[in-house]
Amino acid sequence: MPLAAAICLAIAAPAFGQDAGTQATATPPKDQKVAELSTVTVTAQKRTENLQKVPISIQVLGTEKIEQLHISSFDDYVKYLPSVSYQSAAPGFSEIYMRGIASGGDGNHSGSRPSVGVYLDEQPVTTVTGPLDIHMYDIARVEVLAGPQGSLYGASAQSGALRIITNKPDPQGFAASYTAGVDTVANGGIGNLAEGMLNVPISKNAAIRLVGWHERDAGYVDNIPGTRTYPSWGGTVSNTSSCTPSSLMVCTHAAKNHYNDNTTNGGRAALRVNLNDDWSIDGTVMGQKTTANGNMASDTALGDLAISHFYPEWQTDRWWQAAMTVQGKIGNFDLTYAYAHLKRNQEEHNDYSDYSFWYDTLAGYGTYIYDNSGALINPSQYIIGKDHYTMDSHELRLASPKDSRLRAVGGLFWEKSVHDIEQRYMINGLSDALTVPGWPNTIWLTEQVRTDKDEAVFGELSYDIIPDTLTATVGGRYFRADNSLGGFYGFSSGFSPGSSYGEAGCISSAPFRGAPCLDFNKNVKETGSLGKVNLTWNISPTKMVYATRSEGYRPGGINRRGSLPPYKSDYLTNYELGWKTTWLNNRLSFNGSVFQEDWKDFQFSILGANGLTEIRNANQAQVRGMETELNWAATYNLQLSGGVAFYDAKLTANYCGYTDANGKPVTDCATPEAPKGSQLPVTPKFKGNLVARYTWDVGNNEAYLQGAVVHVGKRRSDLRTLENSLVGDMPAYTTLDLSAGYNWASFSVNVYVNNVFDKRAALYKYTECAESVCAAHGVVPQYPNGQVYTVTNQPRTIGVRFTQDF
């Protein structure tokens, strides 16, 4: 394999970046003609530091690298981060995992809290269905902190943290830029891009920064013509344009080429006021709306990039955040207060007819579905879902002078997230007796409110045992969590008269947010503490090694199906040995770490009865791995960077699939669903990338060529043996991106080809109903294991971008 041969000598994730608001570059000025790496500054430990002096495994993508790699979305940048894996169903619906800590979570509306915390500047932006998919324009850097970050970042950073740092207003001078681009996608349509930034000083101590963007991604999945006949009903549903409706023929006319286009519009307005030399205030309002049509997945049984669905499908993700950060000094201590208010609204319309078809085919489901006259009707379902988030967070921290022998940083944190959940499973023409009262054509209704509260006291203390040579750090966090979930979920009493949930299971007679009643209301509270110990040895000013023991956790919670018991917190303990070194007069940096992480009682999500996600504690797992990074300024005009990560992530005890009366996972069973030694899902054993960029002078101007290779190894789609055999592994893949450009004066033009060889990389595999239930076992020859969907990367994309700076 070309990539393995190129980078298996232990090179890793690119680490190019710069401080917020500056434009430091990795390429020296043309008149300097010196080959060296730029200094990368980060704020991962709540203070500004040189990346090479921070004893944490950190991967950084800076402004210039983001622009060079044509990064505009989450999917674009995560592939260059070897420690990060993910599953994505649509823009804004992604689940992030780090260092193999992947439990099969599917981003369900009432699922586990994420194991990776995502931050926009100082504020958390992590919600249950996935983090904000922020358009990556005018971004100072992306910092990825691998391993538990419990002491400084808390519950949502169990396996790591991802921080997106925006460029700040600069009172020093006027600046502006814009970018316009167009691209074409193989098997798809034409997309376009427009971005702009304006930095305006309003006094010598204040400035505003205005940023806006528009991006349209062309569709490439075709919703091909098809029909589906339901055995119990005896009728057929067709999505073809030529369909003629009748009593046993329902026409939806949903077939369409280039089905999955999406459009993103957004903006950011920021104000910085330097009150004096010691105090400043930053205020930001940022918002974005993404509308994604169709479905990102393909049904490979129908062909390449093809699907056959029958009901309208689209998702919208609208959010805005207002944030304020106050920084100043009390004596010689640095004080920071950060506040943010986030509102997020997601709405989705999804075809759910697979569920209806397979249950009808295997269990005669359609015989229960009739209209007001008692006649059987088309039983196929579709979903209308709405998720509304409101999140408020406060953090107050104090840091001692960073050049003191004894240093401390500590503070208080408070966060409250309220999640309103509404899910309607619809069947057109459904009998009033089967419909949830007050919700026409709704066979199943979920109307719930989830509240997650977190409070914490945190801190770290560092002492130079030998000044400039040996430093010891201890850290800790005391936390208190209060998580609740309550509301209505289920059928009408007419459809399920003896049920313990839904209308038949009401525990109160009063309506709940328009639903018939409240049928469950539960909460869990917990307190605890996390610790960290680190010893750092600065062998020389350019070489450092460190050893760390750190802890992370994820709060327990309430299952969406109220009849199930709550799931417990899970804890991750990390043992790490790392190094950061610079060589050849600052021309080469070589960083890395080896580690072992022990995962206790980890939360595991499965798709249970009625298509509801169930979260259970799955006992113990262990991850052993190595991450390394190398950046090399080979000459003043040739730069190489690359990254590799190796992981052995597996169960260290049987997963039997159930817990005992005390909620403890059972491990002693005759036929475990996943035996000891099973590989954890989603994360490959190997992931790596290699980027080479060559620049040269053309008179007073500059040109460049660039190539970027990414390789991801084979991954399991599910922890459980049977389910993984039905859905199938996700194969290994390698992609190549090429680009070239020319810069003159304040102008630049770039031409790029992403996914040059048009590879189909499987990013996510899933079914609409529980795999073990809806596996047809040969009932439908075309689908011997049930109907499996695969979300792939974007096909070959050819584009051009033009930029002007003022």
Short mmCIF file of C-alpha atoms in Angstrom, two decimals, residues 335-779:
data_model
loop_
_atom_site.label_atom_id
_atom_site.label_comp_id
_atom_site.label_asym_id
_atom_site.label_seq_id
_atom_site.Cartn_x
_atom_site.Cartn_y
_atom_site.Cartn_z
CA LEU A 335 -9.39 35.78 35.27
CA THR A 336 -11.72 34.49 32.55
CA TYR A 337 -15.50 34.38 32.51
CA ALA A 338 -17.23 32.67 29.58
CA TYR A 339 -20.98 32.52 28.96
CA ALA A 340 -22.95 31.13 26.05
CA HIS A 341 -26.58 30.68 25.11
CA LEU A 342 -27.31 28.21 22.31
CA LYS A 343 -30.58 27.50 20.55
CA ARG A 344 -30.78 24.68 18.04
CA ASN A 345 -33.75 23.40 16.05
CA GLN A 346 -33.57 20.26 13.96
CA GLU A 347 -36.45 18.96 11.86
CA GLU A 348 -36.45 15.84 9.73
CA HIS A 349 -38.85 14.05 7.41
CA ASN A 350 -37.75 10.48 6.74
CA ASP A 351 -39.11 7.55 4.78
CA TYR A 352 -39.69 4.71 7.27
CA SER A 353 -41.38 2.25 4.95
CA ASP A 354 -38.59 -0.34 5.35
CA TYR A 355 -39.72 -0.88 8.92
CA SER A 356 -43.32 -1.39 7.80
CA PHE A 357 -42.38 -3.67 4.93
CA TRP A 358 -40.14 -6.04 6.87
CA TYR A 359 -42.47 -6.34 9.85
CA ASP A 360 -45.38 -6.93 7.46
CA THR A 361 -43.38 -9.50 5.48
CA LEU A 362 -42.15 -11.37 8.56
CA ALA A 363 -44.99 -10.89 11.04
CA GLY A 364 -48.13 -9.80 9.17
CA TYR A 365 -47.88 -6.25 10.54
CA GLY A 366 -50.20 -4.85 7.86
CA THR A 367 -53.25 -6.72 9.13
CA TYR A 368 -53.41 -4.25 12.05
CA ILE A 369 -53.52 -1.14 9.84
CA TYR A 370 -56.95 -0.01 8.62
CA ASP A 371 -59.01 3.13 7.96
CA ASN A 372 -62.27 4.36 9.54
CA SER A 373 -64.30 1.92 7.43
CA GLY A 374 -62.27 -1.03 8.67
CA ALA A 375 -60.56 -1.67 5.32
CA LEU A 376 -56.86 -2.52 5.24
CA ILE A 377 -54.73 0.35 3.95
CA ASN A 378 -51.17 1.01 2.87
CA PRO A 379 -49.19 0.38 6.11
CA SER A 380 -45.98 2.15 5.10
CA GLN A 381 -44.72 4.75 7.56
CA TYR A 382 -42.80 8.00 7.38
CA ILE A 383 -41.38 10.10 10.24
CA ILE A 384 -41.75 13.76 11.10
CA GLY A 385 -39.28 14.60 13.85
CA LYS A 386 -38.45 17.83 15.67
CA ASP A 387 -35.67 18.45 18.18
CA HIS A 388 -35.32 21.75 19.99
CA TYR A 389 -32.29 22.43 22.18
CA THR A 390 -31.65 25.25 24.59
CA MET A 391 -28.24 25.26 26.26
CA ASP A 392 -26.73 27.72 28.72
CA SER A 393 -23.22 27.45 30.13
CA HIS A 394 -21.09 29.50 32.51
CA GLU A 395 -17.42 29.07 33.35
CA LEU A 396 -15.38 31.22 35.75
CA ARG A 397 -11.70 30.41 36.14
CA LEU A 398 -8.53 31.91 37.60
CA ALA A 399 -4.98 31.17 36.47
CA SER A 400 -1.74 32.09 38.21
CA PRO A 401 1.23 33.53 36.27
CA LYS A 402 2.48 30.93 33.80
CA ASP A 403 6.15 31.76 34.42
CA SER A 404 5.97 30.98 38.16
CA ARG A 405 7.52 27.83 39.54
CA LEU A 406 4.18 26.92 41.15
CA ARG A 407 1.26 27.39 38.77
CA ALA A 408 -2.44 26.81 39.18
CA VAL A 409 -5.61 27.07 37.12
CA GLY A 410 -9.06 26.40 38.54
CA GLY A 411 -12.66 27.41 38.37
CA LEU A 412 -16.37 26.74 38.45
CA PHE A 413 -18.58 25.35 35.68
CA TRP A 414 -22.36 25.22 35.27
CA GLU A 415 -24.38 23.97 32.30
CA LYS A 416 -28.04 23.26 31.62
CA SER A 417 -29.35 21.70 28.43
CA VAL A 418 -33.07 21.29 27.73
CA HIS A 419 -34.03 19.06 24.83
CA ASP A 420 -37.62 19.01 23.54
CA ILE A 421 -38.22 15.83 21.53
CA GLU A 422 -41.08 15.25 19.13
CA GLN A 423 -41.29 12.19 16.88
CA ARG A 424 -44.39 11.32 14.84
CA TYR A 425 -44.58 7.99 13.00
CA MET A 426 -47.17 8.59 10.30
CA ILE A 427 -49.49 6.41 8.19
CA ASN A 428 -51.75 8.23 5.74
CA GLY A 429 -55.47 7.49 6.11
CA LEU A 430 -55.08 5.78 9.48
CA SER A 431 -58.23 5.04 11.47
CA ASP A 432 -59.12 7.51 14.22
CA ALA A 433 -59.21 4.59 16.65
CA LEU A 434 -55.55 3.78 15.89
CA THR A 435 -54.35 7.36 15.84
CA VAL A 436 -52.80 9.00 18.90
CA PRO A 437 -55.53 11.44 20.03
CA GLY A 438 -54.93 14.96 18.76
CA TRP A 439 -52.27 13.90 16.27
CA PRO A 440 -53.87 12.91 12.92
CA ASN A 441 -52.43 9.90 11.08
CA THR A 442 -49.93 9.32 13.92
CA ILE A 443 -49.59 5.68 14.93
CA TRP A 444 -46.75 6.38 17.39
CA LEU A 445 -45.90 9.62 19.19
CA THR A 446 -42.84 10.55 21.23
CA GLU A 447 -43.32 13.86 23.04
CA GLN A 448 -40.63 14.14 25.70
CA VAL A 449 -38.47 16.66 27.52
CA ARG A 450 -34.93 15.80 28.51
CA THR A 451 -32.93 18.01 30.90
CA ASP A 452 -29.23 17.56 31.59
CA LYS A 453 -27.61 19.67 34.33
CA ASP A 454 -23.91 19.71 35.19
CA GLU A 455 -22.09 21.57 37.94
CA ALA A 456 -18.39 21.26 38.71
CA VAL A 457 -15.38 22.61 40.55
CA PHE A 458 -12.11 21.94 38.71
CA GLY A 459 -8.44 22.73 38.83
CA GLU A 460 -4.86 21.79 38.02
CA LEU A 461 -1.69 22.55 39.99
CA SER A 462 1.82 22.37 38.45
CA TYR A 463 5.17 22.61 40.20
CA ASP A 464 8.64 22.73 38.65
CA ILE A 465 10.54 20.19 40.73
CA ILE A 466 13.64 21.15 38.75
CA PRO A 467 13.11 24.53 37.02
CA ASP A 468 12.87 24.24 33.23
CA THR A 469 13.45 20.49 33.49
CA LEU A 470 11.07 18.42 35.62
CA THR A 471 7.43 19.38 36.30
CA ALA A 472 4.71 17.57 38.22
CA THR A 473 0.99 18.30 37.68
CA VAL A 474 -2.06 17.13 39.57
CA GLY A 475 -5.61 17.91 38.58
CA GLY A 476 -9.13 17.09 39.59
CA ARG A 477 -12.79 17.78 39.10
CA TYR A 478 -15.68 17.35 41.51
CA PHE A 479 -18.97 17.12 39.63
CA ARG A 480 -22.67 16.90 40.22
CA ALA A 481 -25.08 15.78 37.50
CA ASP A 482 -28.88 15.76 37.38
CA ASN A 483 -30.43 14.18 34.28
CA SER A 484 -34.15 13.71 33.70
CA LEU A 485 -36.45 12.47 30.95
CA GLY A 486 -40.20 12.48 30.97
CA GLY A 487 -43.23 12.71 28.73
CA PHE A 488 -45.27 10.51 26.43
CA TYR A 489 -44.18 7.73 24.12
CA GLY A 490 -46.24 5.07 22.45
CA PHE A 491 -49.51 4.16 20.70
CA SER A 492 -53.11 5.07 21.22
CA SER A 493 -55.14 2.87 23.56
CA GLY A 494 -57.01 1.63 20.48
CA PHE A 495 -53.89 0.21 18.89
CA SER A 496 -52.26 -1.15 22.05
CA PRO A 497 -54.97 -1.43 24.75
CA GLY A 498 -52.97 -3.48 27.27
CA SER A 499 -49.70 -1.60 27.00
CA SER A 500 -47.77 -0.25 29.98
CA TYR A 501 -46.86 2.86 27.98
CA GLY A 502 -48.58 5.16 25.52
CA GLU A 503 -52.19 6.20 26.10
CA ALA A 504 -52.95 2.90 27.89
CA GLY A 505 -50.10 3.51 30.35
CA CYS A 506 -50.95 7.05 31.44
CA ILE A 507 -49.84 7.93 34.97
CA SER A 508 -51.79 11.19 34.91
CA SER A 509 -54.96 12.36 33.19
CA ALA A 510 -53.64 15.78 32.25
CA PRO A 511 -52.33 16.28 28.67
CA PHE A 512 -48.57 16.70 28.29
CA ARG A 513 -47.45 19.28 25.70
CA GLY A 514 -50.34 18.27 23.42
CA ALA A 515 -49.84 14.54 23.98
CA PRO A 516 -52.63 12.56 25.68
CA CYS A 517 -50.82 12.33 29.02
CA LEU A 518 -47.62 11.78 30.92
CA ASP A 519 -46.75 8.07 30.85
CA PHE A 520 -43.35 8.23 32.55
CA ASN A 521 -41.12 10.73 34.36
CA LYS A 522 -37.72 9.73 35.73
CA ASN A 523 -34.42 11.28 36.71
CA VAL A 524 -30.99 10.24 37.95
CA LYS A 525 -28.61 12.24 40.12
CA GLU A 526 -24.99 11.56 40.83
CA THR A 527 -21.85 13.11 42.24
CA GLY A 528 -18.25 12.08 41.88
CA SER A 529 -14.71 13.14 41.16
CA LEU A 530 -12.06 12.72 38.49
CA GLY A 531 -8.31 12.95 38.78
CA LYS A 532 -5.18 13.53 36.73
CA VAL A 533 -1.46 13.11 37.45
CA ASN A 534 1.29 14.13 35.04
CA LEU A 535 5.08 14.17 35.15
CA THR A 536 6.93 16.09 32.43
CA TRP A 537 10.67 15.95 31.74
CA ASN A 538 12.12 18.65 29.47
CA ILE A 539 15.26 16.86 28.34
CA SER A 540 16.31 19.98 26.42
CA PRO A 541 14.57 23.14 25.16
CA THR A 542 13.42 21.19 22.09
CA LYS A 543 12.73 17.73 23.52
CA MET A 544 10.22 16.63 26.13
CA VAL A 545 8.70 13.39 27.43
CA TYR A 546 5.73 12.98 29.75
CA ALA A 547 3.72 10.36 31.62
CA THR A 548 0.03 10.85 32.43
CA ARG A 549 -2.76 9.10 34.26
CA SER A 550 -6.09 10.79 33.55
CA GLU A 551 -9.78 10.02 33.98
CA GLY A 552 -12.96 10.80 32.09
CA TYR A 553 -16.60 9.92 32.58
CA ARG A 554 -20.00 10.12 30.94
CA PRO A 555 -23.14 10.60 33.06
CA GLY A 556 -25.82 7.96 33.31
CA GLY A 557 -29.32 8.64 32.11
CA ILE A 558 -32.87 7.56 31.38
CA ASN A 559 -33.84 5.27 28.53
CA ARG A 560 -36.29 6.65 26.01
CA ARG A 561 -38.41 3.57 26.63
CA GLY A 562 -39.51 4.42 30.16
CA SER A 563 -40.10 0.80 31.15
CA LEU A 564 -36.36 0.10 30.97
CA PRO A 565 -34.08 0.84 33.94
CA PRO A 566 -31.68 3.81 33.81
CA TYR A 567 -28.19 3.24 32.51
CA LYS A 568 -25.19 3.90 34.74
CA SER A 569 -22.25 6.26 34.30
CA ASP A 570 -19.24 4.86 32.52
CA TYR A 571 -15.63 5.75 33.34
CA LEU A 572 -12.44 5.81 31.29
CA THR A 573 -8.94 5.67 32.82
CA ASN A 574 -5.98 6.56 30.61
CA TYR A 575 -2.29 5.64 31.10
CA GLU A 576 -0.11 7.49 28.61
CA LEU A 577 3.56 7.99 27.78
CA GLY A 578 4.24 10.72 25.24
CA TRP A 579 6.97 12.79 23.64
CA LYS A 580 7.32 16.10 21.80
CA THR A 581 10.54 16.83 19.98
CA THR A 582 11.92 19.33 17.48
CA TRP A 583 14.99 18.62 15.34
CA LEU A 584 17.20 20.06 12.58
CA ASN A 585 17.07 23.68 13.77
CA ASN A 586 13.27 23.76 13.92
CA ARG A 587 12.84 22.10 10.53
CA LEU A 588 11.32 18.87 11.84
CA SER A 589 8.95 18.04 14.69
CA PHE A 590 8.24 14.49 15.83
CA ASN A 591 5.55 13.98 18.49
CA GLY A 592 3.68 10.95 19.69
CA SER A 593 2.27 8.86 22.50
CA VAL A 594 1.54 5.29 23.50
CA PHE A 595 -1.34 4.57 25.84
CA GLN A 596 -3.74 2.16 27.44
CA GLU A 597 -7.33 3.11 28.28
CA ASP A 598 -9.55 1.01 30.55
CA TRP A 599 -13.29 1.52 30.01
CA LYS A 600 -15.61 0.45 32.81
CA ASP A 601 -19.34 -0.34 32.43
CA PHE A 602 -19.44 1.43 29.08
CA GLN A 603 -22.78 2.55 27.69
CA PHE A 604 -23.83 0.62 24.60
CA SER A 605 -26.73 1.55 22.30
CA ILE A 606 -28.83 -0.95 20.36
CA LEU A 607 -31.94 -0.71 18.23
CA GLY A 608 -34.64 -2.53 20.19
CA ALA A 609 -38.35 -3.29 19.80
CA ASN A 610 -40.49 -0.74 17.93
CA GLY A 611 -37.27 0.72 16.52
CA LEU A 612 -36.45 2.43 19.82
CA THR A 613 -32.85 2.87 20.90
CA GLU A 614 -31.99 1.17 24.18
CA ILE A 615 -28.88 2.00 26.20
CA ARG A 616 -27.33 -0.66 28.39
CA ASN A 617 -24.05 -0.93 30.27
CA ALA A 618 -21.88 -3.44 28.43
CA ASN A 619 -19.18 -4.21 31.01
CA GLN A 620 -15.45 -3.68 30.34
CA ALA A 621 -13.27 -2.78 27.38
CA GLN A 622 -9.64 -1.81 26.82
CA VAL A 623 -7.89 0.24 24.16
CA ARG A 624 -4.17 0.10 23.55
CA GLY A 625 -2.68 2.33 20.92
CA MET A 626 -0.04 4.62 19.52
CA GLU A 627 -0.39 8.03 17.87
CA THR A 628 2.53 9.87 16.28
CA GLU A 629 2.98 13.02 14.21
CA LEU A 630 5.73 14.41 12.07
CA ASN A 631 6.07 17.73 10.26
CA TRP A 632 9.09 18.40 8.09
CA ALA A 633 10.16 21.57 6.29
CA ALA A 634 12.34 19.61 3.85
CA THR A 635 13.30 22.81 2.01
CA TYR A 636 11.95 26.33 2.15
CA ASN A 637 9.43 25.38 -0.53
CA LEU A 638 8.66 21.72 0.28
CA GLN A 639 6.67 20.79 3.37
CA LEU A 640 5.56 17.31 4.41
CA SER A 641 3.19 16.39 7.21
CA GLY A 642 1.46 13.20 8.08
CA GLY A 643 -0.20 11.19 10.78
CA VAL A 644 -0.82 7.63 11.85
CA ALA A 645 -2.71 5.99 14.69
CA PHE A 646 -2.78 2.33 15.68
CA TYR A 647 -5.52 0.98 17.95
CA ASP A 648 -6.32 -2.36 19.54
CA ALA A 649 -9.79 -1.71 20.99
CA LYS A 650 -11.58 -4.74 22.36
CA LEU A 651 -13.85 -6.17 25.03
CA THR A 652 -12.10 -7.55 28.11
CA ALA A 653 -15.24 -9.36 29.30
CA ASN A 654 -18.27 -10.96 27.61
CA TYR A 655 -21.18 -8.79 26.58
CA CYS A 656 -24.27 -10.86 27.34
CA GLY A 657 -26.77 -8.17 26.39
CA TYR A 658 -28.50 -7.72 29.74
CA THR A 659 -27.88 -6.54 33.29
CA ASP A 660 -28.74 -7.92 36.71
CA ALA A 661 -31.28 -6.48 39.17
CA ASN A 662 -28.72 -3.87 40.30
CA GLY A 663 -28.01 -2.69 36.77
CA LYS A 664 -24.60 -4.39 36.65
CA PRO A 665 -23.68 -5.97 33.29
CA VAL A 666 -23.85 -9.76 33.26
CA THR A 667 -20.72 -11.42 31.83
CA ASP A 668 -21.23 -15.09 32.65
CA CYS A 669 -23.54 -16.45 29.95
CA ALA A 670 -23.46 -19.44 27.61
CA THR A 671 -23.87 -17.48 24.36
CA PRO A 672 -22.68 -13.87 24.73
CA GLU A 673 -23.83 -11.40 22.09
CA ALA A 674 -20.19 -10.28 21.87
CA PRO A 675 -17.52 -12.50 23.41
CA LYS A 676 -14.45 -11.30 25.25
CA GLY A 677 -11.87 -10.07 22.74
CA SER A 678 -14.40 -8.66 20.24
CA GLN A 679 -13.20 -5.49 18.48
CA LEU A 680 -15.07 -2.31 19.37
CA PRO A 681 -17.04 -0.87 16.41
CA VAL A 682 -16.47 2.15 14.17
CA THR A 683 -12.75 2.66 14.90
CA PRO A 684 -10.16 1.00 12.60
CA LYS A 685 -6.96 -0.62 13.80
CA PHE A 686 -5.04 1.82 11.59
CA LYS A 687 -5.73 5.29 10.26
CA GLY A 688 -3.26 7.67 8.65
CA ASN A 689 -2.69 10.59 6.30
CA LEU A 690 0.16 12.19 4.37
CA VAL A 691 0.19 15.74 2.96
CA ALA A 692 2.91 17.15 0.68
CA ARG A 693 2.97 20.77 -0.53
CA TYR A 694 5.51 22.29 -2.92
CA THR A 695 5.63 26.03 -3.61
CA TRP A 696 7.83 27.97 -6.01
CA ASP A 697 8.31 31.54 -7.15
CA VAL A 698 7.03 32.76 -10.50
CA GLY A 699 8.60 36.18 -10.76
CA ASN A 700 7.20 38.11 -7.80
CA ASN A 701 4.32 35.68 -7.48
CA GLU A 702 3.93 32.13 -6.15
CA ALA A 703 2.53 28.81 -7.35
CA TYR A 704 1.99 25.52 -5.57
CA LEU A 705 1.17 21.84 -6.00
CA GLN A 706 -0.30 19.71 -3.21
CA GLY A 707 -1.28 16.10 -2.64
CA ALA A 708 -3.09 14.58 0.35
CA VAL A 709 -3.56 10.85 0.95
CA VAL A 710 -5.86 9.42 3.64
CA HIS A 711 -6.14 5.76 4.61
CA VAL A 712 -8.68 4.22 7.00
CA GLY A 713 -8.59 0.54 7.92
CA LYS A 714 -11.44 -1.96 8.13
CA ARG A 715 -13.99 -1.33 10.88
CA ARG A 716 -16.79 -3.31 12.48
CA SER A 717 -20.25 -1.80 12.10
CA ASP A 718 -21.56 -3.34 15.34
CA LEU A 719 -20.08 -4.76 18.52
CA ARG A 720 -22.44 -7.76 18.55
CA THR A 721 -21.40 -10.80 16.52
CA LEU A 722 -24.74 -11.59 14.83
CA GLU A 723 -25.67 -8.01 14.04
CA ASN A 724 -22.22 -7.28 12.62
CA SER A 725 -22.46 -10.36 10.38
CA LEU A 726 -25.81 -9.13 9.03
CA VAL A 727 -24.83 -5.50 8.46
CA GLY A 728 -21.23 -6.28 7.51
CA ASP A 729 -17.85 -4.71 8.19
CA MET A 730 -16.92 -1.36 6.71
CA PRO A 731 -14.00 -2.07 4.33
CA ALA A 732 -10.68 -0.24 4.38
CA TYR A 733 -10.22 2.61 1.92
CA THR A 734 -7.61 5.06 0.62
CA THR A 735 -8.39 8.41 -1.00
CA LEU A 736 -6.23 10.97 -2.80
CA ASP A 737 -6.86 14.72 -3.08
CA LEU A 738 -4.83 16.93 -5.46
CA SER A 739 -4.73 20.70 -5.81
CA ALA A 740 -2.75 23.46 -7.50
CA GLY A 741 -2.83 27.22 -7.24
CA TYR A 742 -1.33 30.58 -8.13
CA ASN A 743 -1.01 33.63 -5.86
CA TRP A 744 -0.33 37.15 -7.11
CA ALA A 745 -0.60 40.44 -5.26
CA SER A 746 -3.70 40.03 -3.06
CA PHE A 747 -5.31 37.43 -5.33
CA SER A 748 -5.21 33.64 -5.46
CA VAL A 749 -6.84 30.96 -7.56
CA ASN A 750 -6.96 27.29 -6.60
CA VAL A 751 -7.98 24.23 -8.60
CA TYR A 752 -8.58 20.94 -6.80
CA VAL A 753 -9.69 17.37 -7.35
CA ASN A 754 -10.91 15.57 -4.24
CA ASN A 755 -11.23 11.79 -4.21
CA VAL A 756 -9.26 11.56 -7.43
CA PHE A 757 -9.92 7.85 -7.99
CA ASP A 758 -13.62 8.15 -7.07
CA LYS A 759 -13.44 5.67 -4.17
CA ARG A 760 -16.55 4.64 -2.22
CA ALA A 761 -15.58 4.87 1.43
CA ALA A 762 -18.16 3.38 3.80
CA LEU A 763 -18.60 5.86 6.66
CA TYR A 764 -21.68 4.34 8.31
CA LYS A 765 -23.87 1.25 7.93
CA TYR A 766 -27.33 0.84 9.40
CA THR A 767 -30.79 -0.67 9.09
CA GLU A 768 -34.17 0.87 9.93
CA CYS A 769 -35.19 -1.92 12.28
CA ALA A 770 -33.35 -4.21 14.68
CA GLU A 771 -30.93 -6.25 12.58
CA SER A 772 -31.72 -9.58 14.23
CA VAL A 773 -35.48 -9.02 13.78
CA CYS A 774 -35.59 -7.67 10.25
CA ALA A 775 -33.00 -9.96 8.69
CA ALA A 776 -35.12 -11.64 6.04
CA HIS A 777 -33.07 -14.85 6.06
CA GLY A 778 -33.78 -15.42 2.39
CA VAL A 779 -37.44 -14.31 2.41
#
